[in-house]
C-alpha positions as protocol buffer text, in pm:
chain_id: "A"
residue {
  index: 1
  type: UNK
  ca { x: 0 y: 0 z: 0 }
}
residue {
  index: 2
  type: UNK
  ca { x: 274 y: 247 z: 98 }
}
residue {
  index: 3
  type: UNK
  ca { x: 469 y: 157 z: -213 }
}
residue {
  index: 4
  type: UNK
  ca { x: 173 y: 258 z: -434 }
}
residue {
  index: 5
  type: UNK
  ca { x: 146 y: 592 z: -253 }
}
residue {
  index: 6
  type: UNK
  ca { x: 521 y: 646 z: -276 }
}
residue {
  index: 7
  type: UNK
  ca { x: 522 y: 567 z: -649 }
}
residue {
  index: 8
  type: UNK
  ca { x: 229 y: 800 z: -719 }
}
residue {
  index: 9
  type: UNK
  ca { x: 405 y: 1080 z: -530 }
}
residue {
  index: 10
  type: UNK
  ca { x: 730 y: 1022 z: -721 }
}
residue {
  index: 11
  type: UNK
  ca { x: 547 y: 1037 z: -1053 }
}
residue {
  index: 12
  type: UNK
  ca { x: 361 y: 1358 z: -972 }
}
residue {
  index: 13
  type: UNK
  ca { x: 459 y: 1681 z: -1143 }
}
residue {
  index: 14
  type: UNK
  ca { x: 492 y: 1861 z: -809 }
}
residue {
  index: 15
  type: UNK
  ca { x: 742 y: 1604 z: -680 }
}
residue {
  index: 16
  type: UNK
  ca { x: 950 y: 1632 z: -996 }
}
residue {
  index: 17
  type: UNK
  ca { x: 948 y: 2013 z: -972 }
}
residue {
  index: 18
  type: UNK
  ca { x: 1052 y: 2000 z: -605 }
}
residue {
  index: 19
  type: UNK
  ca { x: 1336 y: 1761 z: -685 }
}
residue {
  index: 20
  type: UNK
  ca { x: 1451 y: 1987 z: -967 }
}
residue {
  index: 21
  type: UNK
  ca { x: 1447 y: 2296 z: -745 }
}
residue {
  index: 22
  type: UNK
  ca { x: 1634 y: 2118 z: -465 }
}
residue {
  index: 23
  type: UNK
  ca { x: 1890 y: 1983 z: -713 }
}
residue {
  index: 24
  type: UNK
  ca { x: 1949 y: 2332 z: -856 }
}
residue {
  index: 25
  type: UNK
  ca { x: 1987 y: 2481 z: -508 }
}
residue {
  index: 26
  type: UNK
  ca { x: 2233 y: 2206 z: -415 }
}
residue {
  index: 27
  type: UNK
  ca { x: 2432 y: 2257 z: -736 }
}
residue {
  index: 28
  type: UNK
  ca { x: 2452 y: 2633 z: -670 }
}
residue {
  index: 29
  type: UNK
  ca { x: 2577 y: 2578 z: -317 }
}
residue {
  index: 30
  type: UNK
  ca { x: 2822 y: 2313 z: -429 }
}
residue {
  index: 31
  type: UNK
  ca { x: 2977 y: 2516 z: -711 }
}
residue {
  index: 32
  type: UNK
  ca { x: 2923 y: 2882 z: -619 }
}
residue {
  index: 33
  type: UNK
  ca { x: 2882 y: 2924 z: -243 }
}
residue {
  index: 34
  type: UNK
  ca { x: 3180 y: 3106 z: -91 }
}
residue {
  index: 35
  type: UNK
  ca { x: 3361 y: 3097 z: -425 }
}
residue {
  index: 36
  type: UNK
  ca { x: 3315 y: 2722 z: -464 }
}
residue {
  index: 37
  type: UNK
  ca { x: 3480 y: 2625 z: -134 }
}
residue {
  index: 38
  type: UNK
  ca { x: 3237 y: 2333 z: -92 }
}
residue {
  index: 39
  type: UNK
  ca { x: 3346 y: 2180 z: -423 }
}
residue {
  index: 40
  type: UNK
  ca { x: 3671 y: 2079 z: -250 }
}
residue {
  index: 41
  type: UNK
  ca { x: 3479 y: 1833 z: -29 }
}
residue {
  index: 42
  type: UNK
  ca { x: 3338 y: 1496 z: -130 }
}
residue {
  index: 43
  type: UNK
  ca { x: 3003 y: 1547 z: -304 }
}
residue {
  index: 44
  type: UNK
  ca { x: 2828 y: 1305 z: -62 }
}
residue {
  index: 45
  type: UNK
  ca { x: 2955 y: 1506 z: 235 }
}
residue {
  index: 46
  type: UNK
  ca { x: 2817 y: 1830 z: 90 }
}
residue {
  index: 47
  type: UNK
  ca { x: 2485 y: 1653 z: 25 }
}
residue {
  index: 48
  type: UNK
  ca { x: 2499 y: 1535 z: 386 }
}
residue {
  index: 49
  type: UNK
  ca { x: 2539 y: 1895 z: 507 }
}
residue {
  index: 50
  type: UNK
  ca { x: 2259 y: 2013 z: 277 }
}
residue {
  index: 51
  type: UNK
  ca { x: 2023 y: 1736 z: 393 }
}
residue {
  index: 52
  type: UNK
  ca { x: 2129 y: 1801 z: 753 }
}
residue {
  index: 53
  type: UNK
  ca { x: 2019 y: 2162 z: 718 }
}
residue {
  index: 54
  type: UNK
  ca { x: 1680 y: 2048 z: 582 }
}
residue {
  index: 55
  type: UNK
  ca { x: 1649 y: 1797 z: 867 }
}
residue {
  index: 56
  type: UNK
  ca { x: 1727 y: 2065 z: 1125 }
}
residue {
  index: 57
  type: UNK
  ca { x: 1455 y: 2292 z: 983 }
}
residue {
  index: 58
  type: UNK
  ca { x: 1209 y: 2001 z: 978 }
}
residue {
  index: 59
  type: UNK
  ca { x: 1287 y: 1905 z: 1340 }
}
residue {
  index: 60
  type: UNK
  ca { x: 1247 y: 2263 z: 1455 }
}
residue {
  index: 61
  type: UNK
  ca { x: 908 y: 2289 z: 1281 }
}
residue {
  index: 62
  type: UNK
  ca { x: 795 y: 1968 z: 1457 }
}
residue {
  index: 63
  type: UNK
  ca { x: 924 y: 2104 z: 1789 }
}
residue {
  index: 64
  type: UNK
  ca { x: 747 y: 2439 z: 1741 }
}
residue {
  index: 65
  type: UNK
  ca { x: 426 y: 2265 z: 1637 }
}
residue {
  index: 66
  type: UNK
  ca { x: 417 y: 2048 z: 1951 }
}
residue {
  index: 67
  type: UNK
  ca { x: 513 y: 2338 z: 2179 }
}
residue {
  index: 68
  type: UNK
  ca { x: 223 y: 2535 z: 2034 }
}
residue {
  index: 69
  type: UNK
  ca { x: -19 y: 2247 z: 2087 }
}
residue {
  index: 70
  type: UNK
  ca { x: 98 y: 2120 z: 2427 }
}
residue {
  index: 71
  type: UNK
  ca { x: 290 y: 2409 z: 2581 }
}
residue {
  index: 72
  type: UNK
  ca { x: 555 y: 2162 z: 2710 }
}
residue {
  index: 73
  type: UNK
  ca { x: 909 y: 2219 z: 2582 }
}
residue {
  index: 74
  type: UNK
  ca { x: 1062 y: 1893 z: 2711 }
}
residue {
  index: 75
  type: UNK
  ca { x: 783 y: 1676 z: 2571 }
}
residue {
  index: 76
  type: UNK
  ca { x: 800 y: 1863 z: 2239 }
}
residue {
  index: 77
  type: UNK
  ca { x: 1177 y: 1820 z: 2224 }
}
residue {
  index: 78
  type: UNK
  ca { x: 1142 y: 1445 z: 2279 }
}
residue {
  index: 79
  type: UNK
  ca { x: 879 y: 1413 z: 2006 }
}
residue {
  index: 80
  type: UNK
  ca { x: 1085 y: 1624 z: 1765 }
}
residue {
  index: 81
  type: UNK
  ca { x: 1393 y: 1405 z: 1832 }
}
residue {
  index: 82
  type: UNK
  ca { x: 1202 y: 1084 z: 1763 }
}
residue {
  index: 83
  type: UNK
  ca { x: 1031 y: 1215 z: 1448 }
}
residue {
  index: 84
  type: UNK
  ca { x: 1349 y: 1397 z: 1348 }
}
residue {
  index: 85
  type: UNK
  ca { x: 1564 y: 1084 z: 1368 }
}
residue {
  index: 86
  type: UNK
  ca { x: 1311 y: 888 z: 1160 }
}
residue {
  index: 87
  type: UNK
  ca { x: 1290 y: 1170 z: 902 }
}
residue {
  index: 88
  type: UNK
  ca { x: 1669 y: 1212 z: 904 }
}
residue {
  index: 89
  type: UNK
  ca { x: 1715 y: 836 z: 855 }
}
residue {
  index: 90
  type: UNK
  ca { x: 1496 y: 845 z: 545 }
}
residue {
  index: 91
  type: UNK
  ca { x: 1644 y: 1161 z: 390 }
}
residue {
  index: 92
  type: UNK
  ca { x: 2005 y: 1079 z: 469 }
}
residue {
  index: 93
  type: UNK
  ca { x: 1968 y: 719 z: 354 }
}
residue {
  index: 94
  type: UNK
  ca { x: 1781 y: 795 z: 34 }
}
residue {
  index: 95
  type: UNK
  ca { x: 1930 y: 1127 z: -78 }
}
residue {
  index: 96
  type: UNK
  ca { x: 2290 y: 1108 z: 44 }
}
residue {
  index: 97
  type: UNK
  ca { x: 2367 y: 736 z: 41 }
}
residue {
  index: 98
  type: UNK
  ca { x: 2104 y: 612 z: -209 }
}
residue {
  index: 99
  type: UNK
  ca { x: 1997 y: 340 z: 35 }
}
residue {
  index: 100
  type: UNK
  ca { x: 1633 y: 255 z: 115 }
}
residue {
  index: 101
  type: UNK
  ca { x: 1701 y: -32 z: 359 }
}
residue {
  index: 102
  type: UNK
  ca { x: 1484 y: 38 z: 666 }
}
residue {
  index: 103
  type: UNK
  ca { x: 1659 y: -244 z: 857 }
}
residue {
  index: 104
  type: UNK
  ca { x: 1952 y: -5 z: 914 }
}
residue {
  index: 105
  type: UNK
  ca { x: 1755 y: 215 z: 1157 }
}
residue {
  index: 106
  type: UNK
  ca { x: 1920 y: 56 z: 1464 }
}
residue {
  index: 107
  type: UNK
  ca { x: 2269 y: 126 z: 1327 }
}
residue {
  index: 108
  type: UNK
  ca { x: 2156 y: 479 z: 1242 }
}
residue {
  index: 109
  type: UNK
  ca { x: 2030 y: 534 z: 1597 }
}
residue {
  index: 110
  type: UNK
  ca { x: 2357 y: 393 z: 1737 }
}
residue {
  index: 111
  type: UNK
  ca { x: 2552 y: 637 z: 1520 }
}
residue {
  index: 112
  type: UNK
  ca { x: 2354 y: 919 z: 1682 }
}
residue {
  index: 113
  type: UNK
  ca { x: 2444 y: 788 z: 2027 }
}
residue {
  index: 114
  type: UNK
  ca { x: 2812 y: 763 z: 1934 }
}
residue {
  index: 115
  type: UNK
  ca { x: 2829 y: 1116 z: 1798 }
}
residue {
  index: 116
  type: UNK
  ca { x: 2630 y: 1245 z: 2096 }
}
residue {
  index: 117
  type: UNK
  ca { x: 2887 y: 1106 z: 2340 }
}
residue {
  index: 118
  type: UNK
  ca { x: 3181 y: 1228 z: 2130 }
}
residue {
  index: 119
  type: UNK
  ca { x: 3019 y: 1572 z: 2114 }
}
residue {
  index: 120
  type: UNK
  ca { x: 2946 y: 1571 z: 2487 }
}
residue {
  index: 121
  type: UNK
  ca { x: 3305 y: 1473 z: 2577 }
}
residue {
  index: 122
  type: UNK
  ca { x: 3456 y: 1733 z: 2343 }
}
residue {
  index: 123
  type: UNK
  ca { x: 3216 y: 2000 z: 2469 }
}
residue {
  index: 124
  type: UNK
  ca { x: 3296 y: 1918 z: 2830 }
}
residue {
  index: 125
  type: UNK
  ca { x: 3668 y: 1935 z: 2752 }
}
residue {
  index: 126
  type: UNK
  ca { x: 3641 y: 2272 z: 2578 }
}
residue {
  index: 127
  type: UNK
  ca { x: 3420 y: 2427 z: 2845 }
}
residue {
  index: 128
  type: UNK
  ca { x: 3552 y: 2278 z: 3169 }
}
residue {
  index: 129
  type: UNK
  ca { x: 3917 y: 2202 z: 3091 }
}
residue {
  index: 130
  type: UNK
  ca { x: 4015 y: 2474 z: 2844 }
}
residue {
  index: 131
  type: UNK
  ca { x: 3762 y: 2736 z: 2956 }
}
residue {
  index: 132
  type: UNK
  ca { x: 3601 y: 2817 z: 2621 }
}
residue {
  index: 133
  type: UNK
  ca { x: 3253 y: 2977 z: 2630 }
}
residue {
  index: 134
  type: UNK
  ca { x: 2964 y: 2725 z: 2616 }
}
residue {
  index: 135
  type: UNK
  ca { x: 2809 y: 2877 z: 2305 }
}
residue {
  index: 136
  type: UNK
  ca { x: 3138 y: 2916 z: 2121 }
}
residue {
  index: 137
  type: UNK
  ca { x: 3242 y: 2562 z: 2215 }
}
residue {
  index: 138
  type: UNK
  ca { x: 2942 y: 2402 z: 2049 }
}
residue {
  index: 139
  type: UNK
  ca { x: 2980 y: 2632 z: 1747 }
}
residue {
  index: 140
  type: UNK
  ca { x: 3341 y: 2514 z: 1714 }
}
residue {
  index: 141
  type: UNK
  ca { x: 3231 y: 2150 z: 1734 }
}
residue {
  index: 142
  type: UNK
  ca { x: 2946 y: 2157 z: 1480 }
}
residue {
  index: 143
  type: UNK
  ca { x: 3158 y: 2095 z: 1171 }
}
residue {
  index: 144
  type: UNK
  ca { x: 3396 y: 1833 z: 1320 }
}
residue {
  index: 145
  type: UNK
  ca { x: 3101 y: 1641 z: 1468 }
}
residue {
  index: 146
  type: UNK
  ca { x: 2924 y: 1658 z: 1130 }
}
residue {
  index: 147
  type: UNK
  ca { x: 3236 y: 1512 z: 966 }
}
residue {
  index: 148
  type: UNK
  ca { x: 3260 y: 1233 z: 1224 }
}
residue {
  index: 149
  type: UNK
  ca { x: 2889 y: 1160 z: 1186 }
}
residue {
  index: 150
  type: UNK
  ca { x: 2923 y: 1148 z: 807 }
}
residue {
  index: 151
  type: UNK
  ca { x: 3212 y: 901 z: 830 }
}
residue {
  index: 152
  type: UNK
  ca { x: 3021 y: 677 z: 1073 }
}
residue {
  index: 153
  type: UNK
  ca { x: 2716 y: 682 z: 847 }
}
residue {
  index: 154
  type: UNK
  ca { x: 2924 y: 619 z: 535 }
}
residue {
  index: 155
  type: UNK
  ca { x: 3137 y: 334 z: 669 }
}
residue {
  index: 156
  type: UNK
  ca { x: 2918 y: 178 z: 939 }
}
residue {
  index: 157
  type: UNK
  ca { x: 2550 y: 244 z: 867 }
}
residue {
  index: 158
  type: UNK
  ca { x: 2521 y: 283 z: 489 }
}
residue {
  index: 159
  type: UNK
  ca { x: 2834 y: 97 z: 381 }
}
residue {
  index: 160
  type: UNK
  ca { x: 2816 y: -134 z: 79 }
}
residue {
  index: 161
  type: UNK
  ca { x: 2817 y: -433 z: 316 }
}
residue {
  index: 162
  type: UNK
  ca { x: 2517 y: -299 z: 518 }
}
residue {
  index: 163
  type: UNK
  ca { x: 2247 y: -428 z: 286 }
}
């Protein structure tokens, strides 16, 4: 049943237009943004960053929606994390790694736990050992953690042997 719905969506004109627009935006960022600096990185990694931005926006919209409905920030954050991870699994798997295998969700979730603990340790080190500001510390860590996460996803979750 879901396959029929998915196929009808993929064949719709609106879906094709959306894909075309997103592809053109990605191509512009990849070749032109900051004088083409992103073109020096692996194309999959740049797609990963692009999809990550979309996932962040999506998760925030879910969070804001549930805060508006319930008025509870913690509950809304939990719901947005759960829905966000599921959405992120689909978009990262399909768009970045061209993999539709839903059996990899556990590995995907484990990759999130791994990067969370790496991020937490590095953040703690920067803030408590070196004395860097809390906000600046996390800003410094965003790109390295994204790179680590990409490598874990590429070689552990969505590797050629993870079928």
